[in-house]
mmCIF file with all atom_site columns, C-alpha atoms in Angstrom:
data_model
loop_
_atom_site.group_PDB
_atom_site.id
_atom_site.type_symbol
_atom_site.label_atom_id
_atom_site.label_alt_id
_atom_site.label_comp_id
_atom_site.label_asym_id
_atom_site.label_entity_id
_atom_site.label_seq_id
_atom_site.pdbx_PDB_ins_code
_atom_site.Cartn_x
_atom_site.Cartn_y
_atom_site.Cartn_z
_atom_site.occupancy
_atom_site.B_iso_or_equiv
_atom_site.pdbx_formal_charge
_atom_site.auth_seq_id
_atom_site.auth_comp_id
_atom_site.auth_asym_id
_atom_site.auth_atom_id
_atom_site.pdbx_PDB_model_num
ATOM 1   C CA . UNK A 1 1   ? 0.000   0.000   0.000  1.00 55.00 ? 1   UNK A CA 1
ATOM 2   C CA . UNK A 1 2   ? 1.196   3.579   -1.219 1.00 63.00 ? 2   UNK A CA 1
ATOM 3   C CA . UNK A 1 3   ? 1.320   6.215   1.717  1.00 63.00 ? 3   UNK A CA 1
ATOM 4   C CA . UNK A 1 4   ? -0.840  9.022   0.827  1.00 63.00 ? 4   UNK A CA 1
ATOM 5   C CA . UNK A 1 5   ? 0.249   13.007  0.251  1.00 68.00 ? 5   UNK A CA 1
ATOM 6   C CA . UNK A 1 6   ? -0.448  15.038  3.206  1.00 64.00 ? 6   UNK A CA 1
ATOM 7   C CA . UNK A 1 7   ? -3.361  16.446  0.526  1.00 68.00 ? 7   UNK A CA 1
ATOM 8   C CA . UNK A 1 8   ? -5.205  13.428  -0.280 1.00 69.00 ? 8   UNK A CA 1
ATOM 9   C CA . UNK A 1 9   ? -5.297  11.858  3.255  1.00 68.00 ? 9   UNK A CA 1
ATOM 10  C CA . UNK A 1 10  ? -7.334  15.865  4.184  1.00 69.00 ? 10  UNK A CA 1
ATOM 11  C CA . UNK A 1 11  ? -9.752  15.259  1.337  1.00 73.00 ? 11  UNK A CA 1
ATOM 12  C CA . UNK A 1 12  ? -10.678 11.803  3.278  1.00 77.00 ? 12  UNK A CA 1
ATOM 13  C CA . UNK A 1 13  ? -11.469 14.269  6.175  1.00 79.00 ? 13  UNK A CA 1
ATOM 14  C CA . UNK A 1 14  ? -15.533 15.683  6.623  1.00 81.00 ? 14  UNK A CA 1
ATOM 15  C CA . UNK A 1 15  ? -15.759 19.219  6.531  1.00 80.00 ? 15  UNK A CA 1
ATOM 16  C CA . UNK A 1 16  ? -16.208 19.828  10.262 1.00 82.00 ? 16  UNK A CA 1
ATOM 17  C CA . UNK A 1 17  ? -13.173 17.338  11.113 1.00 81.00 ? 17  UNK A CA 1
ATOM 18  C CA . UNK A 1 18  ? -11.398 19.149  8.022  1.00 81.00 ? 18  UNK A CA 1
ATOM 19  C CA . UNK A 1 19  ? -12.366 22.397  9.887  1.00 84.00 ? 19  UNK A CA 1
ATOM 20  C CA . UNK A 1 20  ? -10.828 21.283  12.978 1.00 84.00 ? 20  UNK A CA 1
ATOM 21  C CA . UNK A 1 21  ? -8.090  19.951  11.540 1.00 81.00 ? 21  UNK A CA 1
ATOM 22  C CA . UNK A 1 22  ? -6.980  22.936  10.259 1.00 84.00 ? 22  UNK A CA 1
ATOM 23  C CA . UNK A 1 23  ? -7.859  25.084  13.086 1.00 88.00 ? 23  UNK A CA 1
ATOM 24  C CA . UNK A 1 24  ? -5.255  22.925  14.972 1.00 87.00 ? 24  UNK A CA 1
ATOM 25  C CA . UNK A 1 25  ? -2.466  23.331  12.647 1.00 86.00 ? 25  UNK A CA 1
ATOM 26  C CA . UNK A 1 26  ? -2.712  26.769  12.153 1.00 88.00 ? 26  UNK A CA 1
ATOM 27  C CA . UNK A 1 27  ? -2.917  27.470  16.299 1.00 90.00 ? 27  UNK A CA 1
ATOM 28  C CA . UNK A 1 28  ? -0.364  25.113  16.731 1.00 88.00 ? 28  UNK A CA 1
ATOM 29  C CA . UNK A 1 29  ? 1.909   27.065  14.017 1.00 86.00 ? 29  UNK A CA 1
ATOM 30  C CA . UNK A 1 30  ? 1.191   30.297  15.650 1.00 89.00 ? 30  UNK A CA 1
ATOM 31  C CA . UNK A 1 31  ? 2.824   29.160  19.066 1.00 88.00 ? 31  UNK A CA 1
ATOM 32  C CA . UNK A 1 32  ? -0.771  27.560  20.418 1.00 87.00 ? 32  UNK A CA 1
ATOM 33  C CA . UNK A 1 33  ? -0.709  24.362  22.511 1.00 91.00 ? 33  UNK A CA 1
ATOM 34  C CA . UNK A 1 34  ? 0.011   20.867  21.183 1.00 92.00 ? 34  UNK A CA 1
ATOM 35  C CA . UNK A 1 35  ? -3.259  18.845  20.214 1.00 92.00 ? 35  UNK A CA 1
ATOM 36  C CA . UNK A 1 36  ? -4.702  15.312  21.155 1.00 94.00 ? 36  UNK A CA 1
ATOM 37  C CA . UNK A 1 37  ? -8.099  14.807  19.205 1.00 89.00 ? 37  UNK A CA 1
ATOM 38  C CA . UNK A 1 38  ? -10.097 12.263  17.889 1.00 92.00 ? 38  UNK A CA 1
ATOM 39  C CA . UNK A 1 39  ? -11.659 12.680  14.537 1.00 88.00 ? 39  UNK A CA 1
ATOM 40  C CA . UNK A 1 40  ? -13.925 10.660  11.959 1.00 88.00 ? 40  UNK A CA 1
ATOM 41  C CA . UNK A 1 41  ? -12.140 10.134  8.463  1.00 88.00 ? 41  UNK A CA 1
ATOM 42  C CA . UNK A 1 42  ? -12.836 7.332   5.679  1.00 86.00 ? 42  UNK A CA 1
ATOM 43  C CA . UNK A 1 43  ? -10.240 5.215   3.921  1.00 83.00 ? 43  UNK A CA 1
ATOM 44  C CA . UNK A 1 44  ? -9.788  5.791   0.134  1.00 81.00 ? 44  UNK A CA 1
ATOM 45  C CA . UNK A 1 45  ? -12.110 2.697   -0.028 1.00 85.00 ? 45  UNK A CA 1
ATOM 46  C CA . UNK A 1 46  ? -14.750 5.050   1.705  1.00 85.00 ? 46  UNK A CA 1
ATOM 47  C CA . UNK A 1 47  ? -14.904 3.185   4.483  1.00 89.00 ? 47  UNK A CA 1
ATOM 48  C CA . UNK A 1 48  ? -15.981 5.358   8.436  1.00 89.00 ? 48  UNK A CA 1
ATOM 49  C CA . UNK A 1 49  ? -12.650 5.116   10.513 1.00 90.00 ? 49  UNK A CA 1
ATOM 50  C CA . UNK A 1 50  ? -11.706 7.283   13.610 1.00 92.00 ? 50  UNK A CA 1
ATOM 51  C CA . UNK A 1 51  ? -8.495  8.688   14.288 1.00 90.00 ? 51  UNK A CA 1
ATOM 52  C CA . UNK A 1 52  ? -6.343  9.927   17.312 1.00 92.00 ? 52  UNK A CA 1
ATOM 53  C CA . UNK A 1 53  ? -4.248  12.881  15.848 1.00 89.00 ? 53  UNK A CA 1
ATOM 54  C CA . UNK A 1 54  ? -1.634  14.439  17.739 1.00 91.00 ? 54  UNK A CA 1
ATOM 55  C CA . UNK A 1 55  ? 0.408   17.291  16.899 1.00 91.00 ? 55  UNK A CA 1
ATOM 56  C CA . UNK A 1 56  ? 2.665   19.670  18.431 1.00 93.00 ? 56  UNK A CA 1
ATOM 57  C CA . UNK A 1 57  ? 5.108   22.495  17.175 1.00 91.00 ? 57  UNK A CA 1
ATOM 58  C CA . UNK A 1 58  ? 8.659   22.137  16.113 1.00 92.00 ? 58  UNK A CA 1
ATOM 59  C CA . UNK A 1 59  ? 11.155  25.075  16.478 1.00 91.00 ? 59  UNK A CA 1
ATOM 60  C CA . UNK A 1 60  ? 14.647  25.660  15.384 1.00 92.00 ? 60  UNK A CA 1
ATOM 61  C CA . UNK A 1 61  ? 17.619  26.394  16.955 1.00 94.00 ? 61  UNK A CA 1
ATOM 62  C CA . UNK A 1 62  ? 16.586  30.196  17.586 1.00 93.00 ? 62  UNK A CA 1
ATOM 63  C CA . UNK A 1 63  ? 13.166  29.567  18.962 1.00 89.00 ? 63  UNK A CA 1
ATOM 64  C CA . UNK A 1 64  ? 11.057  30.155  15.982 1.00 90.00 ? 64  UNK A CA 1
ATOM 65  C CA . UNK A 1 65  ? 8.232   27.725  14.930 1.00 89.00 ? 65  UNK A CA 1
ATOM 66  C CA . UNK A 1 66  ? 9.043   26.154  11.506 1.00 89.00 ? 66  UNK A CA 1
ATOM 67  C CA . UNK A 1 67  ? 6.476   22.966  11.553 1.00 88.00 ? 67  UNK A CA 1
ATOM 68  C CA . UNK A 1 68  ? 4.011   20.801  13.236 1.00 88.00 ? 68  UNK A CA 1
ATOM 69  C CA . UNK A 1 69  ? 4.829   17.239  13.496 1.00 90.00 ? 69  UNK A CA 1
ATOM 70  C CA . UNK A 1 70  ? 2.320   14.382  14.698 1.00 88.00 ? 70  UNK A CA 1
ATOM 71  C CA . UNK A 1 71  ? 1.168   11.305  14.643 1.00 88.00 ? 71  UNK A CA 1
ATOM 72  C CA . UNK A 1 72  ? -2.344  9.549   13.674 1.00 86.00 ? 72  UNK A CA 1
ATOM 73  C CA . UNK A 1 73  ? -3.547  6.187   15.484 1.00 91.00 ? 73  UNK A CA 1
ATOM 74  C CA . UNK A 1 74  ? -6.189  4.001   14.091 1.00 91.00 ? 74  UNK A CA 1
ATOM 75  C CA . UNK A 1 75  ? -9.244  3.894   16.920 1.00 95.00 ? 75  UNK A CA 1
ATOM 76  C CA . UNK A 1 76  ? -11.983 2.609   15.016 1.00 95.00 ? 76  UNK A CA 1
ATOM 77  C CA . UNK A 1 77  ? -11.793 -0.558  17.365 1.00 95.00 ? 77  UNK A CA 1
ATOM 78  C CA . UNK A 1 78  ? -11.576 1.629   20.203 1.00 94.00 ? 78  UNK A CA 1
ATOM 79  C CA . UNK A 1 79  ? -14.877 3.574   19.593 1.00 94.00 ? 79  UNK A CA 1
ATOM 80  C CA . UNK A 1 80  ? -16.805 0.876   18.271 1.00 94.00 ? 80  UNK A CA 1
ATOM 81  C CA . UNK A 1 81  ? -16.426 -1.308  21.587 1.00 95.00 ? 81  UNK A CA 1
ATOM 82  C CA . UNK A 1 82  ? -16.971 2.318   23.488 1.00 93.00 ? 82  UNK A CA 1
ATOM 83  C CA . UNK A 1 83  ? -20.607 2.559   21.632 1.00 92.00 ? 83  UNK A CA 1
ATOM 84  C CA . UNK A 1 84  ? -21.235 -1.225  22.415 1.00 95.00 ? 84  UNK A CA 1
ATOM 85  C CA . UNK A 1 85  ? -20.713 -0.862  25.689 1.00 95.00 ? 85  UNK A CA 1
ATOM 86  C CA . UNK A 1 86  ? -22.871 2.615   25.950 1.00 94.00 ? 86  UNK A CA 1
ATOM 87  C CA . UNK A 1 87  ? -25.805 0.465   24.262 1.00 94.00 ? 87  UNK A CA 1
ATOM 88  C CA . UNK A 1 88  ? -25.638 -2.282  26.789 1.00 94.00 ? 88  UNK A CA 1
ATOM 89  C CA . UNK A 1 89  ? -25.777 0.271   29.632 1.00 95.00 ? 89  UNK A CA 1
ATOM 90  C CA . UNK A 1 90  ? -28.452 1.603   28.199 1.00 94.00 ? 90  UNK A CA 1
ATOM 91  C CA . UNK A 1 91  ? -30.301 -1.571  27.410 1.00 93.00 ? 91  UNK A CA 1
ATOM 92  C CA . UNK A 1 92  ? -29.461 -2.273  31.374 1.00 90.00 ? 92  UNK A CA 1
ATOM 93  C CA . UNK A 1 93  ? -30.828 1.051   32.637 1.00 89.00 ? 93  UNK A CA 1
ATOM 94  C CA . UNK A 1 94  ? -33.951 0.543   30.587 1.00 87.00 ? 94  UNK A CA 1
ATOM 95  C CA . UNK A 1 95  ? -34.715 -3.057  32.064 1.00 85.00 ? 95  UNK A CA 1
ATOM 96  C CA . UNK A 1 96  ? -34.010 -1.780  35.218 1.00 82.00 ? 96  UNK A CA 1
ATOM 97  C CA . UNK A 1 97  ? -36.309 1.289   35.410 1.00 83.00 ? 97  UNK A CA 1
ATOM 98  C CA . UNK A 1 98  ? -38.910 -0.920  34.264 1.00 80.00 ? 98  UNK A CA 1
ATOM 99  C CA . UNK A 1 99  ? -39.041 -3.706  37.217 1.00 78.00 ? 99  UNK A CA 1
ATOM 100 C CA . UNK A 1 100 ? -41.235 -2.948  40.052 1.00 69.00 ? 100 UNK A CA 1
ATOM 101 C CA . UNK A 1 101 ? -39.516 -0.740  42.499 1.00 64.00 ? 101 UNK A CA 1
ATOM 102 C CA . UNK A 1 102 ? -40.234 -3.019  45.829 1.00 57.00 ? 102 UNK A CA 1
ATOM 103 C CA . UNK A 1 103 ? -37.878 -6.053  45.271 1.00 61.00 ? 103 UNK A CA 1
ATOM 104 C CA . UNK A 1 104 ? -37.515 -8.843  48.903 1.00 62.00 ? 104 UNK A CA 1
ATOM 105 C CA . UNK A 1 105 ? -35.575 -11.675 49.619 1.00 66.00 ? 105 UNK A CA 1
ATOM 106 C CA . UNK A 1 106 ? -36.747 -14.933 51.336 1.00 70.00 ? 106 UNK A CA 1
ATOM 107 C CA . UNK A 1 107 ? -34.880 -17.193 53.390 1.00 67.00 ? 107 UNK A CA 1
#
């Protein structure tokens, strides 16, 4: 598999995540904080995938910002077992709000 150019891995990017994407860089390249963010993006296949994106600012020897470098991690596994588990809470909250509210025990 062929990496993709930093301009067709953005065009797998939404608008709002493109949006925020870009917000990031430019704070970041402007002497703003380093990011941590999770994002929705599709493989070239089309494909729904989330992200973890990190970036941060890189300076040279005098100080001066001159790039951002990051990384991106894969955590479509990650999210899917987080909205799993959200439905089964859910699905337990609801069966539990509907039994009778006066519950005994026998010996």
């Amino acid at each position: 598999m062929q990496p993709l150019a930093p301009e067709e891995g953005l065009q797998l990017l939404p608008a709002p995540m493109w949006q925020l994407w870009q917000e990031r860089i430019l704070a970041c390249l402007q002497g703003g904080p380093a990011f941590d963010e999770e994002i929705q993006a599709f493989t070239v296949q089309g494909q729904s995938l989330y992200l973890r994106v990190l970036g941060e600012g890189v300076r040279d020897r005098s100080g001066q910002l001159v790039a951002v470098q990051g990384a991106a991690q894969d955590i479509t596994e990650h999210k899917l077992a987080e909205a799993t588990l959200r439905a089964a809470q859910e699905e337990l909250a609801a069966t539990l709000a509907a039994v009778p509210d006066l519950l005994f025990d026998l010996d």
